[in-house]
mmCIF file of C-alpha atoms and ligand atoms in Angstrom:
data_model
loop_
_atom_site.group_PDB
_atom_site.id
_atom_site.type_symbol
_atom_site.label_atom_id
_atom_site.label_comp_id
_atom_site.label_asym_id
_atom_site.label_seq_id
_atom_site.Cartn_x
_atom_site.Cartn_y
_atom_site.Cartn_z
ATOM 1 C CA MET A 85 -30.668 -110.222 37.785
ATOM 2 C CA THR A 86 -33.887 -110.742 35.918
ATOM 3 C CA SER A 87 -36.334 -107.897 35.372
ATOM 4 C CA SER A 88 -38.777 -109.341 37.867
ATOM 5 C CA ALA A 89 -36.104 -109.695 40.543
ATOM 6 C CA LEU A 90 -35.003 -106.114 39.926
ATOM 7 C CA ARG A 91 -38.577 -104.925 40.189
ATOM 8 C CA GLY A 92 -38.516 -105.944 43.847
ATOM 9 C CA THR A 93 -36.075 -103.082 44.491
ATOM 10 C CA PRO A 94 -37.605 -99.611 44.117
ATOM 11 C CA LEU A 95 -36.371 -97.847 40.980
ATOM 12 C CA ILE A 96 -35.112 -94.821 42.863
ATOM 13 C CA GLU A 97 -33.197 -97.022 45.310
ATOM 14 C CA ARG A 98 -31.514 -98.865 42.465
ATOM 15 C CA TYR A 99 -30.219 -95.652 40.912
ATOM 16 C CA ARG A 100 -29.927 -93.688 44.131
ATOM 17 C CA GLU A 101 -26.396 -92.440 43.397
ATOM 18 C CA PHE A 102 -27.654 -90.680 40.258
ATOM 19 C CA LEU A 103 -30.638 -88.992 41.921
ATOM 20 C CA PRO A 104 -30.939 -85.984 44.270
ATOM 21 C CA MET A 105 -32.060 -88.175 47.181
ATOM 22 C CA THR A 106 -31.504 -87.056 50.757
ATOM 23 C CA ASP A 107 -31.759 -88.965 54.023
ATOM 24 C CA ASP A 108 -35.259 -87.505 54.336
ATOM 25 C CA THR A 109 -36.556 -88.615 50.935
ATOM 26 C CA PRO A 110 -39.208 -91.290 51.449
ATOM 27 C CA VAL A 111 -39.288 -94.038 48.827
ATOM 28 C CA ILE A 112 -42.763 -94.121 47.290
ATOM 29 C CA SER A 113 -42.693 -97.191 45.084
ATOM 30 C CA MET A 114 -44.871 -99.814 43.426
ATOM 31 C CA GLY A 115 -42.249 -101.827 41.562
ATOM 32 C CA GLU A 116 -41.727 -99.443 38.651
ATOM 33 C CA GLY A 117 -38.952 -99.666 36.065
ATOM 34 C CA ALA A 118 -36.910 -102.785 35.192
ATOM 35 C CA THR A 119 -39.011 -103.000 32.039
ATOM 36 C CA GLN A 120 -38.053 -105.555 29.448
ATOM 37 C CA LEU A 121 -36.269 -105.034 26.156
ATOM 38 C CA VAL A 122 -37.640 -107.313 23.452
ATOM 39 C CA ARG A 123 -35.933 -107.827 20.082
ATOM 40 C CA LEU A 124 -38.155 -107.401 17.041
ATOM 41 C CA ASP A 125 -36.863 -110.261 14.902
ATOM 42 C CA LYS A 126 -38.955 -109.667 11.820
ATOM 43 C CA LEU A 127 -38.425 -105.930 11.671
ATOM 44 C CA SER A 128 -34.699 -106.385 12.364
ATOM 45 C CA GLU A 129 -34.386 -108.744 9.430
ATOM 46 C CA CYS A 130 -36.446 -106.516 7.160
ATOM 47 C CA LEU A 131 -34.416 -103.366 7.925
ATOM 48 C CA GLU A 132 -31.039 -105.134 8.394
ATOM 49 C CA LEU A 133 -30.776 -103.584 11.847
ATOM 50 C CA ASP A 134 -30.824 -104.925 15.425
ATOM 51 C CA VAL A 135 -34.104 -103.481 16.665
ATOM 52 C CA HIS A 136 -35.302 -103.733 20.271
ATOM 53 C CA VAL A 137 -38.360 -102.254 21.936
ATOM 54 C CA LYS A 138 -38.475 -101.211 25.583
ATOM 55 C CA LEU A 139 -41.850 -102.211 26.985
ATOM 56 C CA GLU A 140 -42.841 -99.385 29.287
ATOM 57 C CA ARG A 141 -46.288 -100.895 29.690
ATOM 58 C CA LEU A 142 -44.744 -103.103 32.371
ATOM 59 C CA ASN A 143 -44.756 -100.154 34.770
ATOM 60 C CA PRO A 144 -47.417 -100.179 37.554
ATOM 61 C CA THR A 145 -49.896 -97.909 35.766
ATOM 62 C CA GLY A 146 -48.944 -99.142 32.315
ATOM 63 C CA SER A 147 -46.804 -96.290 31.031
ATOM 64 C CA ILE A 148 -43.406 -94.638 31.159
ATOM 65 C CA LYS A 149 -44.862 -91.923 33.404
ATOM 66 C CA ASP A 150 -44.377 -94.018 36.535
ATOM 67 C CA ARG A 151 -40.594 -93.502 36.377
ATOM 68 C CA GLY A 152 -40.796 -89.766 36.887
ATOM 69 C CA MET A 153 -43.893 -89.881 39.041
ATOM 70 C CA CYS A 154 -42.469 -92.145 41.756
ATOM 71 C CA PHE A 155 -39.634 -89.685 42.273
ATOM 72 C CA ALA A 156 -41.746 -86.515 41.953
ATOM 73 C CA MET A 157 -44.172 -87.935 44.526
ATOM 74 C CA SER A 158 -41.356 -88.944 46.884
ATOM 75 C CA LYS A 159 -39.921 -85.426 46.727
ATOM 76 C CA ALA A 160 -43.377 -83.848 47.129
ATOM 77 C CA VAL A 161 -43.841 -85.817 50.346
ATOM 78 C CA GLU A 162 -40.336 -84.885 51.505
ATOM 79 C CA GLN A 163 -41.210 -81.222 50.971
ATOM 80 C CA GLY A 164 -44.392 -81.533 53.000
ATOM 81 C CA ALA A 165 -46.987 -81.440 50.209
ATOM 82 C CA THR A 166 -50.433 -82.807 50.964
ATOM 83 C CA ALA A 167 -51.889 -82.363 47.472
ATOM 84 C CA VAL A 168 -50.619 -82.656 43.902
ATOM 85 C CA ILE A 169 -51.948 -81.471 40.553
ATOM 86 C CA CYS A 170 -51.120 -82.044 36.900
ATOM 87 C CA ALA A 171 -52.366 -81.420 33.395
ATOM 88 C CA SER A 172 -52.434 -84.586 31.374
ATOM 89 C CA THR A 173 -53.296 -86.245 28.086
ATOM 90 C CA GLY A 174 -54.007 -89.304 30.250
ATOM 91 C CA ASN A 175 -50.973 -91.251 31.371
ATOM 92 C CA THR A 176 -49.593 -88.582 33.689
ATOM 93 C CA SER A 177 -52.979 -88.378 35.392
ATOM 94 C CA ALA A 178 -53.098 -92.144 35.870
ATOM 95 C CA ALA A 179 -49.595 -92.182 37.345
ATOM 96 C CA ALA A 180 -50.151 -89.113 39.539
ATOM 97 C CA ALA A 181 -53.446 -90.480 40.857
ATOM 98 C CA ALA A 182 -51.951 -93.891 41.687
ATOM 99 C CA TYR A 183 -48.791 -92.622 43.397
ATOM 100 C CA ALA A 184 -50.776 -89.962 45.270
ATOM 101 C CA ALA A 185 -53.118 -92.683 46.547
ATOM 102 C CA ARG A 186 -50.095 -94.694 47.619
ATOM 103 C CA ALA A 187 -48.510 -91.704 49.372
ATOM 104 C CA GLY A 188 -51.770 -90.560 51.005
ATOM 105 C CA LEU A 189 -51.948 -87.254 49.115
ATOM 106 C CA THR A 190 -54.969 -85.805 47.350
ATOM 107 C CA CYS A 191 -54.691 -85.460 43.589
ATOM 108 C CA ALA A 192 -56.363 -83.226 41.014
ATOM 109 C CA VAL A 193 -55.891 -83.612 37.269
ATOM 110 C CA ILE A 194 -56.997 -81.455 34.352
ATOM 111 C CA ILE A 195 -57.452 -83.235 31.025
ATOM 112 C CA PRO A 196 -58.496 -82.175 27.527
ATOM 113 C CA GLY A 197 -62.225 -82.994 27.345
ATOM 114 C CA GLY A 198 -63.088 -85.831 24.971
ATOM 115 C CA LYS A 199 -59.461 -86.396 23.927
ATOM 116 C CA ILE A 200 -58.264 -88.902 26.487
ATOM 117 C CA ALA A 201 -58.123 -92.642 25.918
ATOM 118 C CA LEU A 202 -60.785 -94.558 27.838
ATOM 119 C CA GLY A 203 -58.430 -96.716 29.905
ATOM 120 C CA LYS A 204 -56.479 -93.717 31.176
ATOM 121 C CA LEU A 205 -59.635 -91.951 32.289
ATOM 122 C CA ALA A 206 -60.774 -95.102 34.072
ATOM 123 C CA GLN A 207 -57.438 -95.238 35.899
ATOM 124 C CA ALA A 208 -57.463 -91.610 37.095
ATOM 125 C CA LEU A 209 -61.028 -92.000 38.355
ATOM 126 C CA ILE A 210 -60.659 -95.289 40.185
ATOM 127 C CA TYR A 211 -57.399 -94.196 41.882
ATOM 128 C CA GLY A 212 -59.503 -91.413 43.380
ATOM 129 C CA ALA A 213 -58.265 -88.245 41.664
ATOM 130 C CA LYS A 214 -60.519 -85.251 41.194
ATOM 131 C CA VAL A 215 -60.734 -85.105 37.396
ATOM 132 C CA LEU A 216 -61.564 -81.857 35.572
ATOM 133 C CA ALA A 217 -62.063 -81.966 31.802
ATOM 134 C CA VAL A 218 -61.448 -78.626 30.051
ATOM 135 C CA ASP A 219 -63.025 -77.548 26.827
ATOM 136 C CA GLY A 220 -59.548 -77.134 25.330
ATOM 137 C CA ASN A 221 -56.289 -79.020 24.728
ATOM 138 C CA PHE A 222 -53.349 -80.118 26.895
ATOM 139 C CA ASP A 223 -51.628 -76.757 26.568
ATOM 140 C CA ASP A 224 -54.726 -74.994 27.924
ATOM 141 C CA ALA A 225 -54.898 -77.477 30.801
ATOM 142 C CA LEU A 226 -51.232 -76.897 31.664
ATOM 143 C CA ARG A 227 -51.640 -73.119 31.669
ATOM 144 C CA ILE A 228 -54.474 -73.415 34.206
ATOM 145 C CA VAL A 229 -52.628 -75.966 36.348
ATOM 146 C CA ARG A 230 -49.508 -73.778 36.541
ATOM 147 C CA GLU A 231 -51.557 -70.864 37.791
ATOM 148 C CA LEU A 232 -53.401 -72.997 40.335
ATOM 149 C CA SER A 233 -50.111 -74.311 41.723
ATOM 150 C CA GLU A 234 -48.848 -70.731 42.108
ATOM 151 C CA ASN A 235 -51.942 -69.609 44.005
ATOM 152 C CA HIS A 236 -52.544 -72.663 46.199
ATOM 153 C CA PRO A 237 -50.449 -75.075 48.286
ATOM 154 C CA ILE A 238 -50.596 -77.834 45.692
ATOM 155 C CA ALA A 239 -47.481 -79.392 44.117
ATOM 156 C CA LEU A 240 -47.193 -79.424 40.331
ATOM 157 C CA VAL A 241 -46.135 -82.858 39.024
ATOM 158 C CA ASN A 242 -45.974 -82.185 35.284
ATOM 159 C CA SER A 243 -42.607 -82.542 33.544
ATOM 160 C CA LEU A 244 -41.883 -78.905 34.439
ATOM 161 C CA ASN A 245 -41.154 -80.449 37.834
ATOM 162 C CA PRO A 246 -37.399 -81.220 37.699
ATOM 163 C CA PHE A 247 -37.827 -84.397 39.762
ATOM 164 C CA ARG A 248 -39.980 -85.897 37.016
ATOM 165 C CA LEU A 249 -37.040 -85.715 34.619
ATOM 166 C CA GLU A 250 -34.664 -87.102 37.240
ATOM 167 C CA GLY A 251 -36.859 -90.181 37.542
ATOM 168 C CA GLN A 252 -37.459 -90.471 33.810
ATOM 169 C CA LYS A 253 -33.757 -90.578 33.007
ATOM 170 C CA THR A 254 -33.577 -94.047 34.586
ATOM 171 C CA ALA A 255 -34.931 -95.449 31.307
ATOM 172 C CA ALA A 256 -31.579 -94.609 29.701
ATOM 173 C CA PHE A 257 -29.694 -96.329 32.542
ATOM 174 C CA GLU A 258 -31.755 -99.485 32.135
ATOM 175 C CA VAL A 259 -31.180 -99.606 28.373
ATOM 176 C CA CYS A 260 -27.404 -99.434 28.937
ATOM 177 C CA ASP A 261 -27.538 -102.040 31.712
ATOM 178 C CA ALA A 262 -29.595 -104.446 29.609
ATOM 179 C CA LEU A 263 -27.442 -104.176 26.480
ATOM 180 C CA GLY A 264 -24.058 -103.818 28.185
ATOM 181 C CA ASP A 265 -23.626 -100.356 26.613
ATOM 182 C CA ALA A 266 -25.665 -97.605 25.001
ATOM 183 C CA PRO A 267 -27.276 -98.553 21.657
ATOM 184 C CA ASP A 268 -26.381 -96.761 18.416
ATOM 185 C CA VAL A 269 -29.768 -95.074 18.220
ATOM 186 C CA LEU A 270 -32.690 -94.361 20.562
ATOM 187 C CA CYS A 271 -36.098 -93.662 18.958
ATOM 188 C CA ILE A 272 -38.812 -92.166 21.157
ATOM 189 C CA PRO A 273 -42.150 -90.366 20.776
ATOM 190 C CA VAL A 274 -42.129 -86.675 21.696
ATOM 191 C CA GLY A 275 -44.990 -84.817 23.387
ATOM 192 C CA THR A 276 -43.893 -82.380 26.107
ATOM 193 C CA ALA A 277 -40.359 -83.593 25.233
ATOM 194 C CA GLY A 278 -39.676 -84.426 28.875
ATOM 195 C CA ASN A 279 -38.778 -88.035 28.203
ATOM 196 C CA ILE A 280 -36.277 -87.417 25.444
ATOM 197 C CA ALA A 281 -34.694 -84.588 27.428
ATOM 198 C CA ALA A 282 -34.434 -86.914 30.435
ATOM 199 C CA ASP A 283 -32.909 -89.694 28.333
ATOM 200 C CA GLY A 284 -30.303 -87.218 27.100
ATOM 201 C CA MET A 285 -29.389 -86.523 30.736
ATOM 202 C CA GLY A 286 -29.382 -90.220 31.567
ATOM 203 C CA PHE A 287 -27.113 -91.356 28.745
ATOM 204 C CA GLY A 288 -24.749 -88.442 29.463
ATOM 205 C CA GLU A 289 -24.501 -89.136 33.185
ATOM 206 C CA TYR A 290 -23.989 -92.864 32.658
ATOM 207 C CA ARG A 291 -21.117 -92.314 30.261
ATOM 208 C CA GLU A 292 -19.534 -89.793 32.593
ATOM 209 C CA ALA A 293 -19.724 -92.328 35.407
ATOM 210 C CA GLY A 294 -18.005 -94.932 33.199
ATOM 211 C CA ARG A 295 -21.112 -97.142 33.149
ATOM 212 C CA SER A 296 -21.370 -96.894 29.336
ATOM 213 C CA SER A 297 -18.866 -95.953 26.660
ATOM 214 C CA ARG A 298 -20.846 -93.802 24.268
ATOM 215 C CA LEU A 299 -23.985 -91.781 23.589
ATOM 216 C CA PRO A 300 -26.707 -92.958 21.209
ATOM 217 C CA ARG A 301 -28.036 -90.776 18.416
ATOM 218 C CA MET A 302 -31.348 -89.628 19.818
ATOM 219 C CA MET A 303 -34.222 -89.465 17.360
ATOM 220 C CA GLY A 304 -37.512 -87.986 18.530
ATOM 221 C CA PHE A 305 -40.793 -88.293 16.664
ATOM 222 C CA GLN A 306 -43.857 -86.085 16.782
ATOM 223 C CA ALA A 307 -47.174 -86.610 15.033
ATOM 224 C CA GLU A 308 -47.446 -84.528 11.880
ATOM 225 C CA GLY A 309 -50.517 -82.607 13.079
ATOM 226 C CA SER A 310 -48.796 -81.882 16.358
ATOM 227 C CA ALA A 311 -45.155 -81.195 15.492
ATOM 228 C CA PRO A 312 -44.035 -77.883 17.028
ATOM 229 C CA LEU A 313 -40.372 -78.900 17.260
ATOM 230 C CA VAL A 314 -40.239 -79.952 13.609
ATOM 231 C CA ARG A 315 -41.963 -76.754 12.501
ATOM 232 C CA GLY A 316 -40.040 -74.532 14.890
ATOM 233 C CA GLU A 317 -43.177 -72.884 16.275
ATOM 234 C CA VAL A 318 -46.010 -73.486 18.718
ATOM 235 C CA VAL A 319 -48.959 -75.372 17.197
ATOM 236 C CA THR A 320 -52.157 -73.789 18.516
ATOM 237 C CA SER A 321 -54.567 -76.580 17.516
ATOM 238 C CA PRO A 322 -52.608 -79.843 17.617
ATOM 239 C CA GLU A 323 -54.421 -82.826 16.117
ATOM 240 C CA THR A 324 -53.465 -86.508 16.006
ATOM 241 C CA ILE A 325 -54.913 -89.889 16.832
ATOM 242 C CA ALA A 326 -51.866 -90.310 19.089
ATOM 243 C CA THR A 327 -53.442 -88.425 22.006
ATOM 244 C CA ALA A 328 -50.468 -88.814 24.372
ATOM 245 C CA ILE A 329 -48.376 -86.640 22.045
ATOM 246 C CA ARG A 330 -51.141 -84.227 21.067
ATOM 247 C CA ILE A 331 -49.192 -81.268 22.462
ATOM 248 C CA GLY A 332 -48.553 -77.993 20.663
ATOM 249 C CA ASN A 333 -46.178 -76.280 23.084
ATOM 250 C CA PRO A 334 -43.603 -78.712 24.548
ATOM 251 C CA VAL A 335 -42.309 -77.379 27.852
ATOM 252 C CA ARG A 336 -39.012 -79.265 27.521
ATOM 253 C CA GLY A 337 -38.595 -78.411 23.842
ATOM 254 C CA GLU A 338 -35.346 -76.471 24.053
ATOM 255 C CA GLN A 339 -33.598 -78.992 26.240
ATOM 256 C CA ALA A 340 -34.832 -81.812 24.005
ATOM 257 C CA MET A 341 -33.689 -80.129 20.795
ATOM 258 C CA ALA A 342 -30.216 -79.677 22.281
ATOM 259 C CA ALA A 343 -30.098 -83.349 23.316
ATOM 260 C CA MET A 344 -31.204 -84.576 19.892
ATOM 261 C CA THR A 345 -28.942 -82.282 17.871
ATOM 262 C CA ASP A 346 -25.845 -82.712 20.060
ATOM 263 C CA SER A 347 -26.144 -86.498 19.796
ATOM 264 C CA GLY A 348 -26.215 -86.477 15.979
ATOM 265 C CA GLY A 349 -29.889 -87.458 15.908
ATOM 266 C CA GLY A 350 -32.769 -85.053 15.438
ATOM 267 C CA VAL A 351 -36.506 -84.593 15.410
ATOM 268 C CA ASP A 352 -38.964 -85.545 12.688
ATOM 269 C CA SER A 353 -42.686 -86.135 12.302
ATOM 270 C CA VAL A 354 -44.778 -89.109 11.225
ATOM 271 C CA THR A 355 -48.327 -89.066 9.908
ATOM 272 C CA ASP A 356 -51.253 -90.694 11.705
ATOM 273 C CA GLU A 357 -51.345 -93.260 8.869
ATOM 274 C CA GLU A 358 -47.684 -94.140 9.482
ATOM 275 C CA ILE A 359 -48.299 -94.346 13.236
ATOM 276 C CA LEU A 360 -51.298 -96.638 12.809
ATOM 277 C CA ALA A 361 -49.491 -98.849 10.289
ATOM 278 C CA ALA A 362 -46.656 -99.347 12.800
ATOM 279 C CA TYR A 363 -49.214 -99.898 15.593
ATOM 280 C CA ARG A 364 -50.962 -102.691 13.672
ATOM 281 C CA MET A 365 -47.687 -104.223 12.485
ATOM 282 C CA LEU A 366 -46.237 -104.364 16.015
ATOM 283 C CA ALA A 367 -49.282 -106.239 17.275
ATOM 284 C CA SER A 368 -50.019 -108.529 14.343
ATOM 285 C CA SER A 369 -46.452 -109.312 13.296
ATOM 286 C CA GLU A 370 -44.400 -109.045 16.513
ATOM 287 C CA GLY A 371 -47.052 -109.716 19.181
ATOM 288 C CA VAL A 372 -46.457 -106.358 20.860
ATOM 289 C CA PHE A 373 -49.504 -104.251 21.719
ATOM 290 C CA CYS A 374 -48.704 -100.624 22.546
ATOM 291 C CA GLU A 375 -50.757 -97.476 22.427
ATOM 292 C CA PRO A 376 -50.786 -95.445 19.181
ATOM 293 C CA SER A 377 -48.478 -92.696 20.516
ATOM 294 C CA SER A 378 -45.867 -95.296 21.408
ATOM 295 C CA ALA A 379 -45.882 -96.696 17.867
ATOM 296 C CA SER A 380 -44.665 -93.351 16.535
ATOM 297 C CA SER A 381 -41.151 -94.397 17.641
ATOM 298 C CA VAL A 382 -41.280 -97.416 15.325
ATOM 299 C CA ALA A 383 -43.030 -95.454 12.550
ATOM 300 C CA GLY A 384 -40.212 -92.933 12.852
ATOM 301 C CA LEU A 385 -37.566 -95.638 12.700
ATOM 302 C CA ILE A 386 -39.091 -96.998 9.497
ATOM 303 C CA LYS A 387 -39.224 -93.521 7.961
ATOM 304 C CA ALA A 388 -35.654 -92.635 8.980
ATOM 305 C CA HIS A 389 -34.439 -95.978 7.651
ATOM 306 C CA ALA A 390 -36.060 -95.287 4.274
ATOM 307 C CA ALA A 391 -34.258 -91.928 4.268
ATOM 308 C CA GLY A 392 -30.907 -93.751 4.651
ATOM 309 C CA ARG A 393 -30.148 -92.612 8.164
ATOM 310 C CA PHE A 394 -28.822 -95.965 9.423
ATOM 311 C CA THR A 395 -25.807 -98.159 8.752
ATOM 312 C CA THR A 396 -26.461 -101.878 8.332
ATOM 313 C CA GLY A 397 -26.384 -103.792 11.596
ATOM 314 C CA GLU A 398 -26.826 -100.814 13.906
ATOM 315 C CA ARG A 399 -28.513 -101.438 17.242
ATOM 316 C CA VAL A 400 -31.680 -99.422 17.758
ATOM 317 C CA VAL A 401 -33.931 -99.166 20.809
ATOM 318 C CA CYS A 402 -37.479 -97.866 20.295
ATOM 319 C CA VAL A 403 -39.268 -96.868 23.487
ATOM 320 C CA LEU A 404 -42.839 -98.166 23.551
ATOM 321 C CA THR A 405 -44.144 -95.725 26.110
ATOM 322 C CA GLY A 406 -47.565 -97.141 27.011
ATOM 323 C CA ASN A 407 -49.903 -100.133 27.120
ATOM 324 C CA GLY A 408 -52.211 -100.760 24.155
ATOM 325 C CA LEU A 409 -55.071 -101.633 26.489
ATOM 326 C CA LYS A 410 -55.301 -98.016 27.558
ATOM 327 C CA ASP A 411 -56.944 -97.183 24.245
ATOM 328 C CA PRO A 412 -59.297 -100.040 23.359
ATOM 329 C CA ASP A 413 -61.364 -97.843 21.016
ATOM 330 C CA THR A 414 -58.467 -97.344 18.608
ATOM 331 C CA ALA A 415 -57.495 -101.010 18.749
ATOM 332 C CA ILE A 416 -60.988 -102.129 17.818
ATOM 333 C CA ALA A 417 -61.379 -99.469 15.134
ATOM 334 C CA GLN A 418 -58.063 -100.538 13.581
ATOM 335 C CA SER A 419 -58.928 -104.242 13.489
ATOM 336 C CA GLY A 420 -61.067 -106.490 11.347
ATOM 337 C CA GLY A 421 -63.932 -106.626 13.804
ATOM 338 C CA VAL A 422 -65.749 -109.710 15.042
ATOM 339 C CA ILE A 423 -67.724 -112.122 12.872
ATOM 340 C CA GLU A 424 -71.079 -112.924 14.465
ATOM 341 C CA ILE A 425 -72.488 -116.418 13.954
ATOM 342 C CA PRO A 426 -75.325 -118.551 15.355
ATOM 343 C CA ALA A 427 -74.339 -121.022 18.077
ATOM 344 C CA ASP A 428 -73.763 -124.004 15.844
ATOM 345 C CA TYR A 429 -70.832 -125.956 14.464
ATOM 346 C CA ASP A 430 -71.645 -125.582 10.778
ATOM 347 C CA ALA A 431 -71.768 -121.800 11.005
ATOM 348 C CA ALA A 432 -68.357 -121.711 12.697
ATOM 349 C CA GLU A 433 -66.870 -124.088 10.129
ATOM 350 C CA LYS A 434 -68.298 -122.096 7.278
ATOM 351 C CA ALA A 435 -67.002 -118.826 8.711
ATOM 352 C CA LEU A 436 -63.489 -120.252 9.050
ATOM 353 C CA TYR A 437 -63.194 -122.498 5.990
ATOM 354 C CA GLY A 438 -65.872 -121.263 3.569
ATOM 355 C CA ASP A 439 -68.436 -123.508 1.851
HETATM 356 C C1 PLP B 95 -46.056 -88.993 27.935
HETATM 357 C C2 PLP B 95 -46.076 -89.906 26.793
HETATM 358 C C3 PLP B 95 -45.318 -89.664 25.639
HETATM 359 C C4 PLP B 95 -44.517 -88.428 25.433
HETATM 360 O O1 PLP B 95 -43.555 -88.132 26.421
HETATM 361 P P1 PLP B 95 -43.123 -86.645 26.675
HETATM 362 O O2 PLP B 95 -42.206 -86.699 27.826
HETATM 363 O O3 PLP B 95 -44.380 -85.862 26.949
HETATM 364 O O4 PLP B 95 -42.465 -86.151 25.413
HETATM 365 C C5 PLP B 95 -45.382 -90.595 24.631
HETATM 366 N N1 PLP B 95 -46.142 -91.696 24.730
HETATM 367 C C6 PLP B 95 -46.876 -91.955 25.816
HETATM 368 C C7 PLP B 95 -47.697 -93.198 25.847
HETATM 369 C C8 PLP B 95 -46.872 -91.075 26.876
HETATM 370 O O5 PLP B 95 -47.625 -91.341 27.948
#
């Protein structure tokens, strides 16, 4: 079936046998998942690899977060919740706000003030969430949200919530289904490390069920200024242009490290310059516009390739976690800018072809 045909079936229905669904679990869905894999022809040729990107921007709110959120929201409703809360660098808040609206629940989100991409903020607000901006970072926001959810009847939908990971692991299933088997390598950005931990579960469960024959090497990439797993310690003031992975204390760190190490992959960091170079290259050379955080998977691939960590011809999937339109400020700042001209033909001709 094509991706669009698959999208007609709710993600959690499609993979029901792999999820802790009960007869009482409602299916809260907006056509998430079934995102396309696109081959990067130029990069594949350049690196002598078979490189594909998984376009998670095709999810309803434009990021990978919808996979876990549709299931977390379904389970929250099953358990009788009437309100949900999360801390977020942006995409989780957009997803939580949208699925809560769909399910008829109220939603509160706490974000790091001034450090959230414009499009994500617009989403959380228009979907009707109550948005609190803290004078602090994601880790501060999460600490507060955890305490609130302990003191009040409000369901936590961060990736501490096990149902988030259950939904997120479907990305691994889809990669195997699309390629006929698991790839040699999976490259993915790492923030809270929920996604890479979930993918580890997904690839493992699929192989056990005989739906794939092997496990990929899992390579996770953090931004250099925000790389607690690479450094082996909490980063108290994480900094990076890649705001979705600006996280100093990854709640799924241990599980993720086990998944990466056991698979023969590992974790590494990439600089903001490397991330932005990959971000511009993906758009201008391959026609793929993702958000900066997402490009860290491709920046990481390029770095790992230079370090000799691939064999010629290997198949690699990089997860592009979110839509480039979420962060228009960075896109404009990273581009040539517009050329302003008077409204006449000669000026246009001169601007394009010179004198
Ligand atoms: C959430 C997110 C990540 C990181 O995923 P984690 O599960 O937090 O490691 C990367 N990129 C984007 C765009 C995201 O929204």
